[in-house]
CSV table of C-alpha atoms and ligand atoms in Angstrom, one decimal:
chain,number,residue,atom,x,y,z
A,1,MET,CA,73.0,8.1,37.1
A,2,SER,CA,69.7,9.1,35.5
A,3,GLU,CA,67.5,6.4,34.0
A,4,PRO,CA,68.5,5.5,30.4
A,5,SER,CA,65.0,5.8,29.1
A,6,ILE,CA,61.7,7.5,29.9
A,7,VAL,CA,58.1,6.4,29.4
A,8,GLU,CA,56.2,8.6,27.0
A,9,PRO,CA,52.5,9.1,27.7
A,10,SER,CA,50.3,7.3,25.2
A,11,ARG,CA,48.4,9.5,22.7
A,12,LYS,CA,45.9,9.5,19.9
A,13,THR,CA,47.5,10.2,16.6
A,14,PRO,CA,45.5,12.1,14.0
A,15,VAL,CA,45.1,10.5,10.6
A,16,TRP,CA,46.5,12.5,7.8
A,17,GLY,CA,44.6,10.6,5.2
A,18,ASP,CA,43.7,7.2,3.6
A,19,TYR,CA,45.6,6.2,0.5
A,20,GLU,CA,45.7,3.3,-1.8
A,21,VAL,CA,49.5,3.5,-2.1
A,22,VAL,CA,51.9,5.1,0.4
A,23,VAL,CA,55.5,5.6,-0.7
A,24,LEU,CA,58.2,6.4,1.9
A,25,GLY,CA,61.2,8.2,0.3
A,26,GLY,CA,61.6,10.4,-2.7
A,27,GLY,CA,64.8,9.1,-4.3
A,28,PRO,CA,64.8,7.4,-7.7
A,29,ALA,CA,63.0,4.4,-6.5
A,30,GLY,CA,60.3,6.4,-4.7
A,31,ILE,CA,59.9,8.8,-7.6
A,32,THR,CA,59.1,6.0,-10.1
A,33,ALA,CA,57.1,4.0,-7.6
A,34,ALA,CA,54.8,7.0,-6.9
A,35,LEU,CA,54.7,7.9,-10.6
A,36,ALA,CA,53.6,4.4,-11.6
A,37,ALA,CA,51.0,4.2,-8.9
A,38,GLY,CA,49.7,7.7,-9.6
A,39,GLN,CA,49.6,7.3,-13.3
A,40,SER,CA,47.6,4.1,-12.7
A,41,GLY,CA,44.9,6.3,-11.1
A,42,ARG,CA,45.7,5.1,-7.5
A,43,LYS,CA,45.4,7.6,-4.7
A,44,THR,CA,49.0,7.9,-3.9
A,45,ILE,CA,51.1,9.9,-1.4
A,46,LEU,CA,54.9,10.2,-1.2
A,47,ILE,CA,56.5,11.2,2.1
A,48,GLU,CA,60.0,12.7,2.0
A,49,GLY,CA,62.1,14.1,4.8
A,50,TYR,CA,63.7,16.8,2.7
A,51,GLY,CA,61.9,19.6,0.9
A,52,PHE,CA,62.8,18.2,-2.6
A,53,LEU,CA,62.9,14.9,-4.5
A,54,GLY,CA,65.8,13.0,-5.9
A,55,GLY,CA,67.2,11.2,-2.9
A,56,ALA,CA,71.0,10.9,-3.0
A,57,GLY,CA,70.8,12.2,-6.5
A,58,THR,CA,70.0,15.7,-5.2
A,59,ALA,CA,70.6,15.6,-1.4
A,60,ALA,CA,74.0,13.9,-1.7
A,61,GLY,CA,74.9,16.0,-4.7
A,62,LEU,CA,75.6,13.2,-7.2
A,63,SER,CA,74.5,14.9,-10.5
A,64,THR,CA,75.2,11.8,-12.6
A,65,PHE,CA,72.9,9.0,-13.5
A,66,CYS,CA,74.7,5.6,-13.5
A,67,GLY,CA,73.1,2.4,-14.6
A,68,LEU,CA,70.9,3.7,-17.4
A,69,HIS,CA,73.3,2.3,-20.0
A,70,ALA,CA,75.2,-0.9,-20.7
A,71,ALA,CA,78.0,-2.0,-23.0
A,72,VAL,CA,76.0,-4.5,-25.0
A,73,TYR,CA,78.4,-6.7,-26.9
A,74,GLY,CA,80.8,-3.7,-26.8
A,75,GLN,CA,78.2,-1.1,-28.0
A,76,HIS,CA,77.1,1.5,-25.5
A,77,GLU,CA,73.3,1.9,-25.3
A,78,GLN,CA,70.6,3.1,-22.9
A,79,VAL,CA,68.9,0.0,-21.5
A,80,VAL,CA,66.7,1.4,-18.8
A,81,HIS,CA,63.5,2.8,-20.2
A,82,GLY,CA,59.9,3.5,-19.2
A,83,LEU,CA,59.4,6.2,-16.6
A,84,CYS,CA,63.2,6.9,-16.8
A,85,ASP,CA,62.6,8.2,-20.3
A,86,ASP,CA,60.0,10.6,-19.1
A,87,ILE,CA,62.5,12.0,-16.5
A,88,LEU,CA,65.3,12.3,-19.1
A,89,GLU,CA,62.9,14.0,-21.6
A,90,ARG,CA,61.8,16.5,-19.0
A,91,LEU,CA,65.4,17.2,-18.0
A,92,ARG,CA,66.4,17.6,-21.7
A,93,ALA,CA,63.6,20.1,-22.2
A,94,MET,CA,64.9,22.1,-19.3
A,95,ASP,CA,68.4,22.0,-20.8
A,96,GLY,CA,69.4,20.1,-17.6
A,97,LEU,CA,70.9,16.9,-19.2
A,98,ASN,CA,74.3,16.2,-20.6
A,99,PRO,CA,74.8,13.6,-23.4
A,100,PRO,CA,76.1,10.4,-21.9
A,101,HIS,CA,79.9,10.3,-21.2
A,102,LEU,CA,82.3,7.4,-20.8
A,103,SER,CA,82.9,6.5,-17.2
A,104,VAL,CA,84.8,3.9,-15.1
A,105,GLN,CA,87.9,3.0,-17.2
A,106,ASP,CA,86.0,4.2,-20.3
A,107,ARG,CA,84.0,0.9,-20.1
A,108,ILE,CA,80.5,2.2,-19.4
A,109,GLN,CA,78.4,5.3,-20.0
A,110,ALA,CA,76.9,7.6,-17.3
A,111,GLN,CA,74.9,10.8,-17.8
A,112,ALA,CA,75.2,14.0,-15.9
A,113,TYR,CA,72.3,16.2,-15.0
A,114,ASP,CA,71.6,19.5,-13.4
A,115,ILE,CA,70.5,19.0,-9.8
A,116,SER,CA,68.0,21.9,-9.6
A,117,ALA,CA,66.4,20.8,-12.9
A,118,TYR,CA,66.1,17.2,-11.5
A,119,LYS,CA,64.3,18.5,-8.4
A,120,ILE,CA,61.8,20.5,-10.5
A,121,ALA,CA,61.3,17.8,-13.2
A,122,ALA,CA,60.4,15.3,-10.4
A,123,ASP,CA,58.0,17.8,-8.8
A,124,GLU,CA,56.3,18.4,-12.1
A,125,LEU,CA,56.0,14.7,-13.1
A,126,LEU,CA,54.6,13.7,-9.8
A,127,GLY,CA,52.2,16.6,-9.8
A,128,ALA,CA,51.0,15.7,-13.3
A,129,ALA,CA,50.4,12.1,-12.1
A,130,GLY,CA,48.2,13.4,-9.2
A,131,VAL,CA,50.6,12.2,-6.5
A,132,GLU,CA,50.3,14.1,-3.2
A,133,ILE,CA,53.8,14.9,-1.9
A,134,LEU,CA,54.4,15.5,1.8
A,135,PHE,CA,57.8,17.2,2.2
A,136,HIS,CA,59.6,17.8,5.5
A,137,ALA,CA,57.9,14.7,6.9
A,138,ILE,CA,60.0,12.0,8.6
A,139,GLY,CA,58.6,8.5,8.8
A,140,VAL,CA,59.2,7.3,12.4
A,141,GLY,CA,57.3,4.0,12.8
A,142,CYS,CA,54.2,2.1,11.7
A,143,ALA,CA,51.0,0.5,13.1
A,144,MET,CA,50.4,-3.1,12.1
A,145,GLU,CA,47.2,-5.0,11.4
A,146,GLY,CA,48.1,-8.4,12.8
A,147,ASP,CA,51.7,-9.6,12.2
A,148,ASP,CA,51.9,-9.2,8.4
A,149,ARG,CA,50.1,-6.1,7.3
A,150,ILE,CA,51.0,-2.5,7.8
A,151,ALA,CA,48.0,-0.3,8.7
A,152,ALA,CA,49.6,3.1,8.8
A,153,LEU,CA,52.9,4.9,8.6
A,154,PHE,CA,53.6,7.4,11.4
A,155,VAL,CA,55.3,10.6,10.4
A,156,GLU,CA,56.6,13.6,12.3
A,157,THR,CA,56.0,17.0,10.7
A,158,LYS,CA,56.2,20.7,11.6
A,159,SER,CA,52.4,20.4,12.3
A,160,GLY,CA,52.9,17.4,14.6
A,161,ARG,CA,52.7,13.6,14.3
A,162,PHE,CA,50.3,11.9,12.0
A,163,ALA,CA,49.3,8.4,10.8
A,164,ILE,CA,49.1,7.9,7.1
A,165,ARG,CA,46.9,4.9,6.4
A,166,GLY,CA,47.4,2.9,3.2
A,167,ARG,CA,46.5,-0.3,1.5
A,168,ILE,CA,49.9,-0.9,-0.1
A,169,PHE,CA,53.2,0.6,1.1
A,170,VAL,CA,56.4,1.1,-0.8
A,171,ASP,CA,59.5,1.4,1.3
A,172,ALA,CA,61.9,3.5,-0.9
A,173,SER,CA,63.7,5.0,2.1
A,174,GLY,CA,67.1,3.6,0.9
A,175,ASP,CA,67.5,2.4,4.5
A,176,GLY,CA,64.6,0.0,4.7
A,177,ASP,CA,63.2,2.0,7.6
A,178,LEU,CA,59.6,1.0,7.1
A,179,ALA,CA,60.4,-2.7,6.4
A,180,ALA,CA,62.5,-2.8,9.6
A,181,TRP,CA,59.7,-1.3,11.7
A,182,ALA,CA,57.3,-3.8,10.2
A,183,GLY,CA,59.5,-6.7,11.2
A,184,VAL,CA,60.9,-7.7,7.8
A,185,PRO,CA,64.3,-9.5,8.2
A,186,TYR,CA,67.3,-7.7,6.9
A,187,GLU,CA,71.1,-7.6,6.9
A,188,VAL,CA,73.6,-4.8,7.0
A,189,GLY,CA,77.0,-4.9,5.3
A,190,ASP,CA,79.0,-8.0,4.2
A,191,GLY,CA,78.5,-10.2,7.3
A,192,ALA,CA,81.8,-9.1,8.7
A,193,GLY,CA,80.7,-5.6,9.7
A,194,ASN,CA,81.8,-3.9,6.5
A,195,MET,CA,79.5,-1.6,4.7
A,196,LEU,CA,80.3,0.4,1.5
A,197,TYR,CA,82.1,3.6,2.6
A,198,PRO,CA,80.1,6.8,2.2
A,199,THR,CA,81.2,10.0,0.4
A,200,THR,CA,80.5,13.6,0.8
A,201,MET,CA,80.3,15.2,-2.6
A,202,PHE,CA,81.0,18.8,-3.6
A,203,ARG,CA,80.9,21.0,-6.6
A,204,ILE,CA,83.5,23.5,-7.7
A,205,ASN,CA,82.8,26.7,-9.6
A,206,GLY,CA,85.0,29.3,-11.2
A,207,VAL,CA,87.1,26.8,-13.2
A,208,ASP,CA,88.9,28.2,-16.3
A,209,HIS,CA,87.9,25.3,-18.5
A,210,LYS,CA,90.1,26.2,-21.4
A,211,LYS,CA,93.2,26.0,-19.1
A,212,ALA,CA,91.7,23.0,-17.2
A,213,GLY,CA,91.2,20.9,-20.4
A,214,ASP,CA,90.7,17.3,-19.5
A,215,ALA,CA,92.0,17.8,-16.0
A,216,TRP,CA,89.8,14.9,-14.8
A,217,LYS,CA,92.6,12.7,-16.1
A,218,LEU,CA,95.3,14.8,-14.4
A,219,VAL,CA,93.9,15.2,-10.9
A,220,PRO,CA,94.2,11.5,-10.0
A,221,LYS,CA,97.8,11.5,-11.3
A,222,LEU,CA,98.7,14.6,-9.2
A,223,MET,CA,97.1,13.0,-6.2
A,224,GLU,CA,99.1,9.8,-6.7
A,225,GLU,CA,102.3,11.8,-7.0
A,226,ALA,CA,101.6,13.8,-3.9
A,227,GLU,CA,100.9,10.7,-1.9
A,228,LYS,CA,104.5,9.6,-2.7
A,229,THR,CA,105.7,12.6,-0.9
A,230,GLY,CA,103.5,12.0,2.2
A,231,ARG,CA,100.3,13.9,1.3
A,232,ARG,CA,97.3,11.8,2.4
A,233,PHE,CA,93.9,11.6,0.6
A,234,PRO,CA,90.7,9.9,1.7
A,235,ARG,CA,90.7,7.3,-1.1
A,236,LYS,CA,92.1,6.3,-4.5
A,237,LYS,CA,90.1,6.7,-7.8
A,238,PRO,CA,88.9,10.3,-7.3
A,239,ILE,CA,86.3,11.6,-9.7
A,240,VAL,CA,86.6,15.3,-10.6
A,241,ARG,CA,84.6,16.1,-13.8
A,242,PRO,CA,83.0,19.1,-15.5
A,243,GLN,CA,79.3,19.7,-15.3
A,244,ARG,CA,77.1,20.8,-18.3
A,245,ASN,CA,78.6,24.3,-18.0
A,246,PRO,CA,82.3,23.5,-17.6
A,247,ILE,CA,83.1,26.4,-15.3
A,248,GLU,CA,81.5,24.0,-12.7
A,249,TRP,CA,83.0,20.6,-11.8
A,250,ARG,CA,81.8,17.9,-9.5
A,251,ALA,CA,84.0,16.1,-7.0
A,252,ASN,CA,83.5,12.6,-5.7
A,253,LEU,CA,86.6,11.7,-3.8
A,254,THR,CA,86.0,11.7,0.0
A,255,GLN,CA,85.6,8.6,2.1
A,256,ILE,CA,83.9,8.9,5.5
A,257,ARG,CA,85.2,6.6,8.2
A,258,THR,CA,84.8,6.4,12.0
A,259,PRO,CA,88.0,7.1,14.0
A,260,GLU,CA,88.4,3.3,14.1
A,261,GLY,CA,88.4,3.2,10.3
A,262,ARG,CA,85.0,1.6,9.7
A,263,ALA,CA,82.5,3.0,7.2
A,264,VAL,CA,80.3,5.5,8.9
A,265,ASN,CA,76.9,3.8,9.5
A,266,GLY,CA,74.0,5.8,8.1
A,267,ILE,CA,71.5,4.2,10.4
A,268,ASP,CA,73.5,5.1,13.6
A,269,ALA,CA,72.5,8.6,14.6
A,270,ARG,CA,75.7,9.4,16.3
A,271,GLU,CA,78.0,8.2,13.5
A,272,PHE,CA,75.8,9.8,10.8
A,273,SER,CA,76.1,13.1,12.6
A,274,TYR,CA,79.9,12.7,13.0
A,275,GLY,CA,80.2,11.8,9.4
A,276,GLU,CA,78.7,15.1,8.2
A,277,ILE,CA,81.4,17.1,10.0
A,278,GLU,CA,84.2,14.7,8.8
A,279,GLY,CA,82.9,14.8,5.3
A,280,ARG,CA,83.0,18.6,5.0
A,281,ARG,CA,86.4,18.6,6.6
A,282,GLN,CA,87.7,16.2,3.9
A,283,CYS,CA,86.1,18.3,1.1
A,284,TRP,CA,87.8,21.4,2.3
A,285,ASP,CA,91.1,19.7,2.7
A,286,VAL,CA,91.2,18.0,-0.7
A,287,PHE,CA,89.9,21.0,-2.5
A,288,ALA,CA,92.8,23.1,-1.2
A,289,PHE,CA,95.1,20.6,-2.9
A,290,ILE,CA,93.2,20.6,-6.2
A,291,LYS,CA,93.0,24.4,-6.3
A,292,GLU,CA,96.7,24.7,-5.7
A,293,VAL,CA,98.0,22.2,-8.3
A,294,THR,CA,95.4,21.9,-11.1
A,295,PRO,CA,95.7,24.2,-14.1
A,296,GLY,CA,92.6,26.4,-14.5
A,297,PHE,CA,91.6,26.0,-10.8
A,298,ASP,CA,93.4,28.9,-9.3
A,299,GLN,CA,90.2,31.1,-9.1
A,300,ALA,CA,87.9,28.2,-8.3
A,301,TYR,CA,85.9,27.8,-5.1
A,302,ILE,CA,83.5,25.3,-3.6
A,303,VAL,CA,80.1,26.4,-4.6
A,304,GLU,CA,78.3,23.6,-2.7
A,305,ILE,CA,79.1,20.8,-0.3
A,306,ALA,CA,76.1,18.4,-0.7
A,307,PRO,CA,73.4,18.9,1.9
A,308,GLN,CA,74.1,15.4,3.3
A,309,ILE,CA,76.8,12.8,3.3
A,310,GLY,CA,76.1,10.2,0.6
A,311,ILE,CA,75.2,6.8,2.1
A,312,ARG,CA,75.7,3.9,-0.2
A,313,GLU,CA,74.5,1.1,1.9
A,314,THR,CA,72.7,0.4,5.1
A,315,ARG,CA,69.9,-2.2,5.5
A,316,ARG,CA,69.2,-4.7,2.7
A,317,ILE,CA,66.0,-6.5,3.3
A,318,HIS,CA,65.4,-10.2,2.8
A,319,GLY,CA,63.0,-10.8,0.0
A,320,GLU,CA,61.9,-13.7,-2.2
A,321,TYR,CA,65.3,-13.6,-4.0
A,322,GLN,CA,68.7,-11.9,-3.3
A,323,LEU,CA,70.4,-10.5,-6.3
A,324,SER,CA,74.1,-11.5,-6.2
A,325,GLN,CA,77.4,-10.6,-7.7
A,326,ASP,CA,77.3,-13.8,-9.8
A,327,ASP,CA,74.0,-12.6,-11.2
A,328,ILE,CA,75.6,-9.3,-12.2
A,329,LEU,CA,78.8,-10.6,-13.6
A,330,GLY,CA,77.1,-13.6,-15.3
A,331,CYS,CA,74.5,-11.3,-17.0
A,332,ARG,CA,71.9,-13.6,-15.6
A,333,ASP,CA,68.3,-13.9,-16.8
A,334,PHE,CA,65.2,-14.3,-14.6
A,335,ASP,CA,61.7,-15.4,-15.6
A,336,ASP,CA,60.3,-12.6,-13.5
A,337,THR,CA,62.4,-9.8,-15.0
A,338,ILE,CA,61.2,-6.3,-14.4
A,339,GLY,CA,64.1,-4.5,-16.2
A,340,VAL,CA,67.9,-4.6,-16.5
A,341,ASN,CA,71.1,-3.4,-14.9
A,342,GLY,CA,74.4,-2.9,-16.7
A,343,TRP,CA,76.4,-1.2,-14.0
A,344,PRO,CA,79.5,-3.0,-12.8
A,345,VAL,CA,80.1,-4.0,-9.2
A,346,GLU,CA,81.5,-0.9,-7.6
A,347,ALA,CA,82.8,-1.7,-4.1
A,348,HIS,CA,83.8,1.3,-2.0
A,349,VAL,CA,86.3,-0.4,0.3
A,350,ALA,CA,88.8,1.1,2.8
A,351,GLY,CA,90.8,3.7,0.9
A,352,ASP,CA,89.8,2.6,-2.6
A,353,VAL,CA,87.0,1.7,-5.1
A,354,LYS,CA,87.1,-1.7,-6.7
A,355,PHE,CA,85.2,-2.4,-10.0
A,356,LEU,CA,84.2,-5.7,-11.4
A,357,PHE,CA,82.7,-6.0,-14.9
A,358,ALA,CA,81.0,-8.7,-16.8
A,359,GLU,CA,83.3,-10.1,-19.4
A,360,ARG,CA,84.0,-7.9,-22.4
A,361,ASP,CA,81.8,-8.5,-25.5
A,362,THR,CA,79.0,-10.2,-23.5
A,363,ARG,CA,75.5,-8.8,-23.3
A,364,GLY,CA,76.7,-6.5,-20.6
A,365,PHE,CA,73.5,-6.5,-18.4
A,366,ASN,CA,71.6,-8.7,-16.1
A,367,GLN,CA,67.9,-8.9,-15.7
A,368,ILE,CA,66.4,-7.7,-12.4
A,369,PRO,CA,63.9,-10.1,-10.8
A,370,TYR,CA,60.6,-8.9,-9.4
A,371,ARG,CA,61.2,-11.0,-6.3
A,372,ILE,CA,63.9,-8.6,-5.0
A,373,VAL,CA,61.2,-5.9,-4.3
A,374,VAL,CA,59.0,-8.4,-2.5
A,375,PRO,CA,60.0,-8.6,1.2
A,376,ARG,CA,59.5,-11.6,3.4
A,377,LYS,CA,56.9,-11.6,6.2
A,378,VAL,CA,54.8,-8.5,5.3
A,379,GLU,CA,52.1,-8.9,2.8
A,380,ASN,CA,51.2,-5.3,1.7
A,381,LEU,CA,54.7,-3.9,1.3
A,382,PHE,CA,57.3,-3.5,-1.5
A,383,VAL,CA,60.9,-2.5,-0.8
A,384,ALA,CA,62.5,-0.8,-3.8
A,385,GLY,CA,65.9,0.9,-4.3
A,386,ARG,CA,69.2,0.4,-2.6
A,387,CYS,CA,67.6,-1.4,0.4
A,388,ALA,CA,65.9,-4.1,-1.8
A,389,SER,CA,66.8,-7.8,-1.5
A,390,MET,CA,70.4,-8.0,-2.7
A,391,THR,CA,73.7,-9.4,-1.4
A,392,HIS,CA,76.3,-6.9,-0.3
A,393,GLU,CA,78.2,-7.4,-3.6
A,394,GLY,CA,75.0,-7.4,-5.7
A,395,GLN,CA,73.9,-4.1,-4.1
A,396,SER,CA,77.4,-2.7,-4.9
A,397,SER,CA,76.2,-2.8,-8.5
A,398,ALA,CA,72.4,-2.6,-8.6
A,399,ARG,CA,72.1,0.3,-6.1
A,400,VAL,CA,72.7,2.9,-8.7
A,401,THR,CA,70.0,5.1,-10.2
A,402,GLY,CA,69.1,3.0,-13.2
A,403,SER,CA,68.2,-0.1,-11.2
A,404,CYS,CA,66.3,2.1,-8.7
A,405,PHE,CA,64.2,3.6,-11.4
A,406,VAL,CA,63.4,0.0,-12.6
A,407,MET,CA,62.5,-1.3,-9.2
A,408,GLY,CA,60.4,1.7,-8.4
A,409,GLN,CA,58.4,1.5,-11.6
A,410,ALA,CA,57.8,-2.2,-11.1
A,411,ALA,CA,56.7,-1.7,-7.4
A,412,GLY,CA,54.3,1.1,-8.3
A,413,THR,CA,52.8,-0.9,-11.2
A,414,ALA,CA,52.6,-4.1,-9.2
A,415,ALA,CA,50.9,-2.1,-6.4
A,416,ASP,CA,48.1,-1.2,-8.9
A,417,LEU,CA,47.8,-4.8,-10.0
A,418,ALA,CA,47.7,-6.1,-6.5
A,419,LEU,CA,44.9,-3.7,-5.6
A,420,ALA,CA,43.0,-4.4,-8.9
A,421,ASP,CA,43.2,-8.1,-8.5
A,422,SER,CA,42.7,-8.2,-4.7
A,423,THR,CA,46.0,-10.0,-4.3
A,424,THR,CA,49.3,-9.3,-2.5
A,425,PRO,CA,52.8,-8.3,-3.8
A,426,ARG,CA,53.9,-11.9,-3.3
A,427,THR,CA,51.1,-13.3,-5.5
A,428,VAL,CA,50.9,-10.7,-8.2
A,429,ASP,CA,50.5,-12.2,-11.7
A,430,VAL,CA,54.1,-11.6,-12.9
A,431,ALA,CA,53.3,-12.1,-16.6
A,432,LYS,CA,50.6,-9.4,-16.4
A,433,LEU,CA,53.0,-7.1,-14.6
A,434,GLN,CA,55.6,-7.7,-17.4
A,435,ARG,CA,53.0,-6.9,-20.1
A,436,ARG,CA,52.1,-3.7,-18.3
A,437,LEU,CA,55.7,-2.6,-17.8
A,438,GLU,CA,56.5,-3.2,-21.5
A,439,ARG,CA,53.3,-1.4,-22.5
A,440,ASP,CA,54.6,1.5,-20.4
A,441,GLY,CA,57.9,1.5,-22.3
A,442,ALA,CA,60.1,-0.4,-19.9
A,443,TYR,CA,62.8,-2.7,-21.4
A,444,LEU,CA,62.9,-6.1,-19.7
A,445,GLY,CA,65.9,-7.4,-21.6
A,446,ARG,CA,64.0,-10.4,-23.0
A,447,ASP,CA,65.0,-10.0,-26.7
A,448,ARG,CA,68.7,-10.8,-26.2
B,501,LIG,C1,78.3,9.4,-2.7
B,501,LIG,C2,77.5,8.6,-3.6
B,501,LIG,C3,77.8,8.7,-5.0
B,501,LIG,C4,77.0,8.0,-5.8
B,501,LIG,N1,77.2,8.2,-7.2
B,501,LIG,C5,76.2,7.8,-8.0
B,501,LIG,C6,76.2,8.2,-9.3
B,501,LIG,O1,77.1,9.0,-9.7
B,501,LIG,N2,75.2,7.8,-10.1
B,501,LIG,C7,74.3,6.9,-9.7
B,501,LIG,O2,73.4,6.6,-10.5
B,501,LIG,N3,74.2,6.5,-8.4
B,501,LIG,C8,75.2,6.9,-7.6
B,501,LIG,N4,75.1,6.5,-6.3
B,501,LIG,C9,74.1,5.6,-5.9
B,501,LIG,C10,72.7,6.1,-5.9
B,501,LIG,O3,72.6,7.4,-5.9
B,501,LIG,C11,71.8,5.6,-4.8
B,501,LIG,O4,72.1,4.3,-4.5
B,501,LIG,C12,70.4,5.8,-5.1
B,501,LIG,O5,70.1,7.2,-5.1
B,501,LIG,C13,69.5,5.0,-4.2
B,501,LIG,O6,68.2,5.3,-4.5
B,501,LIG,P1,67.0,5.0,-3.5
B,501,LIG,O7,65.8,5.6,-4.1
B,501,LIG,O8,67.0,3.6,-3.1
B,501,LIG,O9,67.4,5.8,-2.2
B,501,LIG,P2,67.9,7.3,-1.9
B,501,LIG,O10,68.4,7.9,-3.1
B,501,LIG,O11,68.8,7.1,-0.7
B,501,LIG,O12,66.6,8.1,-1.5
B,501,LIG,C14,65.9,7.8,-0.3
B,501,LIG,C15,65.0,9.0,0.1
B,501,LIG,O13,64.2,8.6,1.2
B,501,LIG,C16,64.3,9.7,2.1
B,501,LIG,N5,64.1,9.1,3.4
B,501,LIG,C17,64.8,8.1,4.0
B,501,LIG,N6,64.3,7.7,5.2
B,501,LIG,C18,63.3,8.5,5.4
B,501,LIG,C19,62.3,8.6,6.4
B,501,LIG,N7,62.4,7.8,7.5
B,501,LIG,N8,61.3,9.5,6.4
B,501,LIG,C20,61.2,10.3,5.2
B,501,LIG,N9,62.1,10.3,4.2
B,501,LIG,C21,63.1,9.4,4.3
B,501,LIG,C22,65.6,10.3,2.0
B,501,LIG,O14,65.6,11.7,2.4
B,501,LIG,C23,65.8,10.2,0.5
B,501,LIG,O15,65.4,11.3,-0.2
B,501,LIG,C24,75.9,7.2,-5.4
B,501,LIG,C25,75.7,7.1,-4.0
B,501,LIG,C26,76.5,7.8,-3.1
B,501,LIG,C27,76.1,7.7,-1.7
């Protein structure tokens, strides 16, 4: 048998540049982190593996913002503001934003957007903030300065491997890649090996919307009936809904498991690759059913299967605090609030999706503490987005776009403060950060 590993020759890696703030990942957390740092005048670079921004919101084909709204004492309102408003405004100006619609048992609002418009809106906003974007660059490791400071991020690009030096880093990779390379402790799943199940999303075109009507209510019923006669579907609670132009519908109804039935692991290269094939297979199979049985869908076709399988959960780092399900359901307050989250716990478990809401007629949102973006062990790093410091159940809620916008804006702003005050993320003056966030339009949920 051949040796299981080979020794690579050591090499000198050219430096791409020196930056004040280096952001890894261009999803919602990375976009707002880079925007906040760039708008503060910091020399900022954002590194993204794809050739466009948006993260799962574009690459995994979501096309709906969740977590921007809350049911506040029964009234639906937008509760995430700040840089989020700039993104929404730009999308609206591009005619790329639907009004909010009722989602999840009609108990909470979500808001659909046009995926291409979102990509361009993000390009333009980051460009206007002076952020350098390096697309098609994969972060692959880091160089440390001692045990607790990152000196540089290594990236692989089509022009070769480079080191990107920075003073402050923001890990917005969704997977906590940079944090893991730097030695930040983390966990994966619920402690018993279960992660939230991933989904491959697809969009359907050519729908006769007059005939289809509100078929989003009908499709789940048709699927339930078919199951009684032996047809099998990947999961319950399918979401099939019209886009801004109702000839196009989005479908969120697959569930990607290993042959043993576990959630495909997005940080296991072999499983991740297998999942792409399995996800597309499921899309094709379930679409054939929808086309056959749904009024108005007889001429419909799949216009796009998302570029990648949508991964809901991988690493969650250990930070100064872990946001939990009790915090979500109890609408908890924190002295170090950086914004709010009103999305319910949305657990993608085997074959189903389970929702848990805060009690009706409560405030309907929890505050998000600054400490969840401050990782243990490393002193010049923030971790924002779905890989921030949350329990498995807490992340099942606060992983959605609204909270990621909040965490990113706070991390980018705090990076500026840490640099200005020659301090570290852990010792940033939180009151000062909160004043800055409120000055910049963020809502911290302190008035209710
Ligand atoms: C199937 C599915 C459906 C969902 N539906 C909704 C929904 O309808 N509404 C909603 O609000 N939320 C939804 N979510 C949740 C939400 O989209 C994500 O949790 C959110 O996008 C997380 O944001 P993030 O910035 O933390 O990471 P991500 O959106 O995952 O972005 C991370 C980015 O970093 C890049 N990256 C990662 N590693 C590297 C690396 N090593 N080098 C370079 N680049 C890297 C990735 O390419 C990606 O662009 C859904 C999630 C899934 C999977």
